[in-house]
PDB file of C-alpha atoms in Angstrom:
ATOM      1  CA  UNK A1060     -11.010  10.132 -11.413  1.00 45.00           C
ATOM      2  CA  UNK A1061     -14.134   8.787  -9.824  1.00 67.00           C
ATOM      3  CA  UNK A1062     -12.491   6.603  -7.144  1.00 84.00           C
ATOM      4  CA  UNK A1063     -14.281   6.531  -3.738  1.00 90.00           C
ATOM      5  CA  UNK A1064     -12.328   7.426  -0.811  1.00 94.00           C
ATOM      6  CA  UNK A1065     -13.814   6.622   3.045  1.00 96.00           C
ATOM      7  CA  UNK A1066     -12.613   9.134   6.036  1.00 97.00           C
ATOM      8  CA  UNK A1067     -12.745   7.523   8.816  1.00 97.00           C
ATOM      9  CA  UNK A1068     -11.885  11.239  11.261  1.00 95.00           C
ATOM     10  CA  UNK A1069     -13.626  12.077  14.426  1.00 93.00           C
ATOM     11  CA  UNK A1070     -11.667  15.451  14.160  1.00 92.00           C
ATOM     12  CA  UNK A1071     -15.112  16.991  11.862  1.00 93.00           C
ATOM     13  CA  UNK A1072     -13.208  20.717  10.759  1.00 93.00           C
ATOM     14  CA  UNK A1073      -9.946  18.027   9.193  1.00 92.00           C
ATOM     15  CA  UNK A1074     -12.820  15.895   7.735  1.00 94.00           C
ATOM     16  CA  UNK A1075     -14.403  18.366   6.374  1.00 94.00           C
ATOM     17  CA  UNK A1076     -11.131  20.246   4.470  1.00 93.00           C
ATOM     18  CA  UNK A1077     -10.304  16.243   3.477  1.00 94.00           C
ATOM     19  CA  UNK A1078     -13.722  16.383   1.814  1.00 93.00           C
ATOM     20  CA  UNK A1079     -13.608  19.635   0.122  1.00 93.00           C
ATOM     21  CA  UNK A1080     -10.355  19.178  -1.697  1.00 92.00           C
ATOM     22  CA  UNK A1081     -10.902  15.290  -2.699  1.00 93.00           C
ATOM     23  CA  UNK A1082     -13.704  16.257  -4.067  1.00 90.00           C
ATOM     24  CA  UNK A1083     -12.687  18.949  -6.290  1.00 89.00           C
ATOM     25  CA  UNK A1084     -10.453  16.807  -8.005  1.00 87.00           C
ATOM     26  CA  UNK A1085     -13.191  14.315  -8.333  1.00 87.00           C
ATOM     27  CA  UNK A1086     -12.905  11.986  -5.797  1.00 90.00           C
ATOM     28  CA  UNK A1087     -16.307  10.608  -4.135  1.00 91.00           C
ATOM     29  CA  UNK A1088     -16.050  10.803  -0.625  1.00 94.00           C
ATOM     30  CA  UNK A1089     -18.026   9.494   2.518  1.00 95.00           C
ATOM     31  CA  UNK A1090     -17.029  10.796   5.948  1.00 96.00           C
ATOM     32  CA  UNK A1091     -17.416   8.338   9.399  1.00 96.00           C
ATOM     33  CA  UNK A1092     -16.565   9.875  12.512  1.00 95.00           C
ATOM     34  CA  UNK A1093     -15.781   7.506  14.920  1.00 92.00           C
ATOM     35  CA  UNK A1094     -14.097   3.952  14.986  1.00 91.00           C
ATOM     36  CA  UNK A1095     -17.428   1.965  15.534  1.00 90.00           C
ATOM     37  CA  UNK A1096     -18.796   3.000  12.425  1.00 92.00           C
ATOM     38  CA  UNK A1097     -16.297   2.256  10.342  1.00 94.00           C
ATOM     39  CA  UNK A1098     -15.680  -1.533   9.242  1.00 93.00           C
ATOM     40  CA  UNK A1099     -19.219  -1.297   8.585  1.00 92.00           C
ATOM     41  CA  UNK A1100     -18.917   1.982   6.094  1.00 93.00           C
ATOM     42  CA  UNK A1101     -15.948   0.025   4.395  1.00 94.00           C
ATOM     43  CA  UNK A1102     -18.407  -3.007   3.777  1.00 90.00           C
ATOM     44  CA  UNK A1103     -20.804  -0.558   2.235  1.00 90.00           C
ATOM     45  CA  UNK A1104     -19.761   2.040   0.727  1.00 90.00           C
ATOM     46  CA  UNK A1105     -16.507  -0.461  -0.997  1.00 87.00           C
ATOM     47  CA  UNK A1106     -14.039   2.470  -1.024  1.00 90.00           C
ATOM     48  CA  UNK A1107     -11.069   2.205  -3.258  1.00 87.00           C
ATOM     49  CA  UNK A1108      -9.051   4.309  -0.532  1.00 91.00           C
ATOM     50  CA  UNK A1109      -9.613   4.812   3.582  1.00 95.00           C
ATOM     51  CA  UNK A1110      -7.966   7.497   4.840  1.00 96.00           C
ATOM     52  CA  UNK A1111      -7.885   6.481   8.469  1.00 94.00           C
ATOM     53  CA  UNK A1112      -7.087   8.951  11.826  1.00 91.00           C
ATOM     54  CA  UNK A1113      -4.964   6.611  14.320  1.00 87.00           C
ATOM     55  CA  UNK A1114      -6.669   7.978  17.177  1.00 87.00           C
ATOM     56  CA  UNK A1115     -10.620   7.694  17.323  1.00 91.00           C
ATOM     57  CA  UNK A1116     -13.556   7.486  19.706  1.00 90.00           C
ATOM     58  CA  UNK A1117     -14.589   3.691  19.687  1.00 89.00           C
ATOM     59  CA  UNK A1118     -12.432   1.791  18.053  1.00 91.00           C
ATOM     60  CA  UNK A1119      -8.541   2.339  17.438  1.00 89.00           C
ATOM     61  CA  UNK A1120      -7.265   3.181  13.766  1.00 89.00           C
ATOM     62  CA  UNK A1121      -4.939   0.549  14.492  1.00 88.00           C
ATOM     63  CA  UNK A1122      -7.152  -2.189  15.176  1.00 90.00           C
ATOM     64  CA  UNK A1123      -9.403  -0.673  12.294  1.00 93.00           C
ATOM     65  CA  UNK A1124      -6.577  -1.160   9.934  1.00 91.00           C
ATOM     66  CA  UNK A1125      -6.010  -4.870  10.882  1.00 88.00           C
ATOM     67  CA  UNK A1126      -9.799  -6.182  11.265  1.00 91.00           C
ATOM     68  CA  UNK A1127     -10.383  -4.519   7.510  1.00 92.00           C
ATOM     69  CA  UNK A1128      -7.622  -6.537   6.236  1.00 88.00           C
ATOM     70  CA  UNK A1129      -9.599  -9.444   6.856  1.00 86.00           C
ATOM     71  CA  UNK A1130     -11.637  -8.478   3.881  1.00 86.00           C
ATOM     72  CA  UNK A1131     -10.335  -5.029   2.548  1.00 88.00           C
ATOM     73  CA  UNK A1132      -7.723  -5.202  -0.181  1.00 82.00           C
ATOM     74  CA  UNK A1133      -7.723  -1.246  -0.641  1.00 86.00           C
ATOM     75  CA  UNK A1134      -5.447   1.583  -0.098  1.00 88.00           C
ATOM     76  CA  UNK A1135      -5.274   2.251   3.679  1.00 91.00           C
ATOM     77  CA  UNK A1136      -3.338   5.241   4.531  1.00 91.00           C
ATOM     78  CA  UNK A1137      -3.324   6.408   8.335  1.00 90.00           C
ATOM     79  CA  UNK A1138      -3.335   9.822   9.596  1.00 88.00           C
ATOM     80  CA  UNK A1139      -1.196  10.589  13.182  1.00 83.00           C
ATOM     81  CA  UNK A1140      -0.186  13.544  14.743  1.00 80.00           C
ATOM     82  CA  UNK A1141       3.245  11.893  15.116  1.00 70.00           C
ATOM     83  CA  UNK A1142       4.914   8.363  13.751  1.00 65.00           C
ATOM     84  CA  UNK A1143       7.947   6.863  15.175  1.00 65.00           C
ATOM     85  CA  UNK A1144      10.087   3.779  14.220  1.00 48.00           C
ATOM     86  CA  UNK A1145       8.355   1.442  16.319  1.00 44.00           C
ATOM     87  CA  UNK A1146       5.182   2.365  15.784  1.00 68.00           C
ATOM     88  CA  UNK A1147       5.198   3.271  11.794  1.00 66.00           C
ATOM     89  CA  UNK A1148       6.148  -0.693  11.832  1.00 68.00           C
ATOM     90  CA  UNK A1149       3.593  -1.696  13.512  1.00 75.00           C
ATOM     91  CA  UNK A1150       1.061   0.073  11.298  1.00 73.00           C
ATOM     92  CA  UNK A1151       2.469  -1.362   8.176  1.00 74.00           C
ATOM     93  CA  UNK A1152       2.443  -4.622  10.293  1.00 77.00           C
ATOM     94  CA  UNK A1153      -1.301  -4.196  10.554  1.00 81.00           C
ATOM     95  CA  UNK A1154      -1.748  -3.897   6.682  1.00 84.00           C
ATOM     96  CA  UNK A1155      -1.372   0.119   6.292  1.00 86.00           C
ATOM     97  CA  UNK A1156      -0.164   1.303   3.142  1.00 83.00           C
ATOM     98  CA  UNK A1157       1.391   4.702   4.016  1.00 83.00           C
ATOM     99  CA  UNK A1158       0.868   7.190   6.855  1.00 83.00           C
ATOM    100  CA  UNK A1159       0.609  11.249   6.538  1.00 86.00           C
ATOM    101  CA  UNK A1160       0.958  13.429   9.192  1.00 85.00           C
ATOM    102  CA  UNK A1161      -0.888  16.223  10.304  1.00 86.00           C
ATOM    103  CA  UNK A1162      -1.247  19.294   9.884  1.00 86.00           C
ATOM    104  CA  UNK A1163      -2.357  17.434   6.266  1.00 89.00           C
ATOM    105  CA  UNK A1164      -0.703  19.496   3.501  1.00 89.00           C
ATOM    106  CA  UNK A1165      -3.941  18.987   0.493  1.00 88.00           C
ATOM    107  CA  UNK A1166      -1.006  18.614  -2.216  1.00 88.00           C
ATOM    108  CA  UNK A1167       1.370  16.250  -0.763  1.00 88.00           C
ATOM    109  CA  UNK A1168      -1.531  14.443   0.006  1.00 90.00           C
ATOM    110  CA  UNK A1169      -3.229  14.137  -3.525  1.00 89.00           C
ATOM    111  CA  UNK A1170       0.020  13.333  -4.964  1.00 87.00           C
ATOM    112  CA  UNK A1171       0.376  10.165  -3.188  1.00 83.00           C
ATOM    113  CA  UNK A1172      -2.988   9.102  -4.232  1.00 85.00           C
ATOM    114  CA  UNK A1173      -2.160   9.737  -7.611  1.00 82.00           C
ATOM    115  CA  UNK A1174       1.159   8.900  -7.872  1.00 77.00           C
ATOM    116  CA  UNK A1175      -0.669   5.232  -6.348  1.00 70.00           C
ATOM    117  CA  UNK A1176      -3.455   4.732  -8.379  1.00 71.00           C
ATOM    118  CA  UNK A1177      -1.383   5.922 -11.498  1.00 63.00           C
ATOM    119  CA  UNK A1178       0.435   2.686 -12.083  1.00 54.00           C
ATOM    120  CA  UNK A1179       1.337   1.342 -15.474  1.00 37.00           C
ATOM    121  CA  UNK A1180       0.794  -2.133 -16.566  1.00 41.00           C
ATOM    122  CA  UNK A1181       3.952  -3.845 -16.413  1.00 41.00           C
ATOM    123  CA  UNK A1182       6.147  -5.061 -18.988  1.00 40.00           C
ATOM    124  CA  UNK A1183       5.321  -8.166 -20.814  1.00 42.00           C
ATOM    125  CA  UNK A1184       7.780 -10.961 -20.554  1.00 42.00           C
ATOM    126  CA  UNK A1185       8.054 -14.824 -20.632  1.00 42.00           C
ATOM    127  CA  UNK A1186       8.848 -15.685 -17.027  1.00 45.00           C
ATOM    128  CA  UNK A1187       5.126 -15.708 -16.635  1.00 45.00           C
ATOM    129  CA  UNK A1188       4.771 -18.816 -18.368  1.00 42.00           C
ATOM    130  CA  UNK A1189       7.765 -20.203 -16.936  1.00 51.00           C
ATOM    131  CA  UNK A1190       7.431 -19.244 -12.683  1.00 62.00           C
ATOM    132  CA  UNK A1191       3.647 -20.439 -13.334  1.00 75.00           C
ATOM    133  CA  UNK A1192       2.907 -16.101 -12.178  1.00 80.00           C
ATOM    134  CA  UNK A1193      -0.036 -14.323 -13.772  1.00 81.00           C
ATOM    135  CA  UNK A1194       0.583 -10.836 -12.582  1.00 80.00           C
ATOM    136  CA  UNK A1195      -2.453  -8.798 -13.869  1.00 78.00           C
ATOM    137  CA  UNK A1196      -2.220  -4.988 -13.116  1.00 71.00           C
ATOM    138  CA  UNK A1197      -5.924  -3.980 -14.071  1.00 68.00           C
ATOM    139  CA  UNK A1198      -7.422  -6.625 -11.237  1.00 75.00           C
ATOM    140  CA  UNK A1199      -4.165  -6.139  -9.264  1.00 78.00           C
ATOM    141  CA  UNK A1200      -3.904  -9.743  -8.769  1.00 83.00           C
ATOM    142  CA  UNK A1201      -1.172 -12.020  -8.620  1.00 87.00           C
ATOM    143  CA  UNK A1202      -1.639 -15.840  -9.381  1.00 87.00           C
ATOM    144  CA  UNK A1203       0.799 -18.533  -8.919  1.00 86.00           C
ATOM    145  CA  UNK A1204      -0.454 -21.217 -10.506  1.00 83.00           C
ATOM    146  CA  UNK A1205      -3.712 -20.486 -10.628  1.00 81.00           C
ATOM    147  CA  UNK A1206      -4.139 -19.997  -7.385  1.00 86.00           C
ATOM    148  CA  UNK A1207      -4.184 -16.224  -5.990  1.00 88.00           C
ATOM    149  CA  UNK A1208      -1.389 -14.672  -3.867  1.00 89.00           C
ATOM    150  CA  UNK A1209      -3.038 -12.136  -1.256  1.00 87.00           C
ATOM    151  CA  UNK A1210      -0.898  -8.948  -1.165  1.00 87.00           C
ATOM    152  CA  UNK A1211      -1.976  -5.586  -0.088  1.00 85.00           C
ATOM    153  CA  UNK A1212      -1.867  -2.599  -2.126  1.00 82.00           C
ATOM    154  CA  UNK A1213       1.529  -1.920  -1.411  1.00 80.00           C
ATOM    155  CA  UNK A1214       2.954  -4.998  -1.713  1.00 85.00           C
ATOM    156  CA  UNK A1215       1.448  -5.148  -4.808  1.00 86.00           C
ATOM    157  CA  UNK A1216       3.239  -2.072  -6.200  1.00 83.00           C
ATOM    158  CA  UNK A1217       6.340  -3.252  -5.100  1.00 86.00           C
ATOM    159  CA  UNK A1218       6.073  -6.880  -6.278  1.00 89.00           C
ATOM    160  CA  UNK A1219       5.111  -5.263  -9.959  1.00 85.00           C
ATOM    161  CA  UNK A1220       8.007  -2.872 -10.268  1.00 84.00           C
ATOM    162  CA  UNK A1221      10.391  -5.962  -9.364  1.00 88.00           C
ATOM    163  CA  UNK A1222       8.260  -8.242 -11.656  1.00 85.00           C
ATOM    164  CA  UNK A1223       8.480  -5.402 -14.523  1.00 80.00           C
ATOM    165  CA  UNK A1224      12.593  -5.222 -14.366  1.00 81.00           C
ATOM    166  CA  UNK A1225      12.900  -9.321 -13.948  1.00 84.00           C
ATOM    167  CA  UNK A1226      16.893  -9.939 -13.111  1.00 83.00           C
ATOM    168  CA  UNK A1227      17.441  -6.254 -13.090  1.00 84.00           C
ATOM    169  CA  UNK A1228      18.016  -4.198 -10.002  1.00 86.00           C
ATOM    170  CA  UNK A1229      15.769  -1.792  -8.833  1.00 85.00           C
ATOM    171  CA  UNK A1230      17.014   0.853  -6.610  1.00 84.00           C
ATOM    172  CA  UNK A1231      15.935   1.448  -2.927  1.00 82.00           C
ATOM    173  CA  UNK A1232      14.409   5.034  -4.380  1.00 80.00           C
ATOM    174  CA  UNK A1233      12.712   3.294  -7.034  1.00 79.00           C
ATOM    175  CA  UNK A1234      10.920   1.206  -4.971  1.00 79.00           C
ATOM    176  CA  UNK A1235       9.900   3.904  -2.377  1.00 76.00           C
ATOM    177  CA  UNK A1236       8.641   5.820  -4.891  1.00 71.00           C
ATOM    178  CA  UNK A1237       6.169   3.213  -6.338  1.00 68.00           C
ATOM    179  CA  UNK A1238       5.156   2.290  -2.671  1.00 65.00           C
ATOM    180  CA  UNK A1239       4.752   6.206  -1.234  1.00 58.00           C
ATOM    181  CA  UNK A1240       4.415   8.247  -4.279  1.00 55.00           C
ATOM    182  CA  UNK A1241       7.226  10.294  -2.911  1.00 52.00           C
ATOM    183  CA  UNK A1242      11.429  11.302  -2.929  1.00 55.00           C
ATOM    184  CA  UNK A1243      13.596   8.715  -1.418  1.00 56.00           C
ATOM    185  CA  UNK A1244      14.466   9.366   2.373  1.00 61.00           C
ATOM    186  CA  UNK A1245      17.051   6.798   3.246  1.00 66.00           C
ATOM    187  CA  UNK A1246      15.440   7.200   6.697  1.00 67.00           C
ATOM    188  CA  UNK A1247      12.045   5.970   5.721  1.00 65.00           C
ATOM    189  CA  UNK A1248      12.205   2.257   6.045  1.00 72.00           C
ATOM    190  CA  UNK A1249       8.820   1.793   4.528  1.00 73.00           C
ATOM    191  CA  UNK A1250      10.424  -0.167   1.472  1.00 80.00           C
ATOM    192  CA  UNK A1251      12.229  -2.863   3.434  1.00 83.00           C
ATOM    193  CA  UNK A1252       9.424  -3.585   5.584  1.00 83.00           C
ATOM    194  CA  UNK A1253       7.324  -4.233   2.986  1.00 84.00           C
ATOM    195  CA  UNK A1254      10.084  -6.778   1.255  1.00 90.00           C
ATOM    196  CA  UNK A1255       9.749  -8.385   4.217  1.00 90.00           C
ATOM    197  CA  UNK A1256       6.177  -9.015   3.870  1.00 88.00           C
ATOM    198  CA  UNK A1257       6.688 -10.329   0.193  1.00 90.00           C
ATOM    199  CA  UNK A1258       9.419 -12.450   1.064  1.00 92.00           C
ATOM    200  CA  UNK A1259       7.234 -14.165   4.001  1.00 91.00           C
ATOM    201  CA  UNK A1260       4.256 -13.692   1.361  1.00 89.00           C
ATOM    202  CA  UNK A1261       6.211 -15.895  -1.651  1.00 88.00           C
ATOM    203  CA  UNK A1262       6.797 -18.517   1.318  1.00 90.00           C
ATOM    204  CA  UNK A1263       4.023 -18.783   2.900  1.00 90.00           C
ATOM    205  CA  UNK A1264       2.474 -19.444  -0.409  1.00 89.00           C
ATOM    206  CA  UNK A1265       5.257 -22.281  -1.068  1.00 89.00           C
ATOM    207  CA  UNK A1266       6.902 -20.205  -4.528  1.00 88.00           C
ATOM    208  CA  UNK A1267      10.615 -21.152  -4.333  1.00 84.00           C
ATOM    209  CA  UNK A1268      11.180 -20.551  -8.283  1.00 84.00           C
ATOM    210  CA  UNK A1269      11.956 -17.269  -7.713  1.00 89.00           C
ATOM    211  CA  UNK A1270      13.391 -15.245  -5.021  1.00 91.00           C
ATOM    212  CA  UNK A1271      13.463 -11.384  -4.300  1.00 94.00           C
ATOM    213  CA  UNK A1272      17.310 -10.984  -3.541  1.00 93.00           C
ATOM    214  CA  UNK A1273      18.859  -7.851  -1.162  1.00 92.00           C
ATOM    215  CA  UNK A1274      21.763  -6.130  -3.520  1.00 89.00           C
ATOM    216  CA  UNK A1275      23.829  -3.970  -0.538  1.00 86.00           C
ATOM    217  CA  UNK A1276      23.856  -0.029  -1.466  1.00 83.00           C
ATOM    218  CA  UNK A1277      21.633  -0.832  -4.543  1.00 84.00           C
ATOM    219  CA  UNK A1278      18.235  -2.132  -4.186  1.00 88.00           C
ATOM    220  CA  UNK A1279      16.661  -5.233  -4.790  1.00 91.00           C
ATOM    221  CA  UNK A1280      16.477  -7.777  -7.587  1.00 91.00           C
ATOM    222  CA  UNK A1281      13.667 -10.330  -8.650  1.00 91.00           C
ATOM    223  CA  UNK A1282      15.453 -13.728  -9.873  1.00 89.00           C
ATOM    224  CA  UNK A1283      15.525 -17.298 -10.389  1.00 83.00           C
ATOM    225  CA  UNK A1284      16.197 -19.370  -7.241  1.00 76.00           C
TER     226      UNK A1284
END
């Protein structure tokens, strides 16, 4: 595989079991300990992934998470001993991708990261050319008129699974599974939240062409305004 992953876990018998099984399947891995280390390990070691413990000596995985957006576009995925409503919200609020809880289970873990960095390019159609969009899935960049549209890695995924069924509707399940890698759990509001985000995203960056459109009991649908 190749791609770098940063742990960022003050916990050193977790980082170390992280370590040992990323690496066997060929992951390249640097460890940080504590929270004041890392925004400068993510500046220079570039990972493709941080896998980030919430609570760390230092600095907060929380406020981590939202000072790396700032000039991280990776794969963030926070590790917690427990995740509620309220505060799995405001992770994904701070640009997380996904969480995982401990005790970490090696397999579900390495799943997710491949089930995220296995992504197909999307299907070609003409509403490129039409919505003035340039989605391009090896850069992971989406341009709207030449100009590019920040989204995070999950929004990303999501975006390019609606982009890839234009005016078709993708289920709720669909969706999670792009964004988490895992089965549905109609409990896991992971999906809408990041919706949200794209929704605010598309405004924000003034596209009113198109329109990501809430279909009740069946998912969502990317269409003309």
């Amino acid at each position: 595989m190749g791609h770098k992953v940063l742990i960022v876990e003050d916990d050193q018998l977790s980082a170390h079991m992280l370590q040992l099984h990323l690496s066997r399947k060929g992951y390249h891995i640097q460890v940080v300990y504590n929270g004041t280390q890392a925004l400068e390990a993510i500046q220079s070691f570039q990972p493709d992934i941080l896998l980030l413990d919430l609570m760390l000596p230092g600095l907060s995985g929380a406020e981590i998470c939202r000072r790396a957006r700032t000039f991280f576009d990776g794969l963030i995925i926070v590790i917690t001993a427990s995740i509620d409503e309220f505060s799995e919200i405001n992770l994904l609020k701070y640009g997380a991708d996904d969480y995982i809880t401990k005790p970490i289970k090696a397999n579900i873990l390495l799943a997710r990261l491949e089930a995220r960095l296995r992504r197909m390019p999307a299907k070609e159609t003409n509403h490129a050319s039409k919505h003035k969009l340039q989605l391009n899935n090896t850069s992971r960049r989406l341009l709207y008129n030449n100009r590019e549209v920040k989204l995070t890695t999950s929004e990303f995924e999501v975006f390019s699974i609606l982009y890839a069924n234009f005016g078709h509707i993708v289920s709720r399940e669909e969706c999670c599974k792009a964004v988490r890698g895992i089965e549905y759990d109609r409990r896991d509001r992971t999906v809408d939240m990041r919706i949200s985000c794209l929704r605010k995203n598309l405004q924000q960056h003034d596209i009113k062409d198109i329109v990501i459109k809430t279909i009740r009991n069946k998912g969502y649908v990317l269409i003309d305004t």
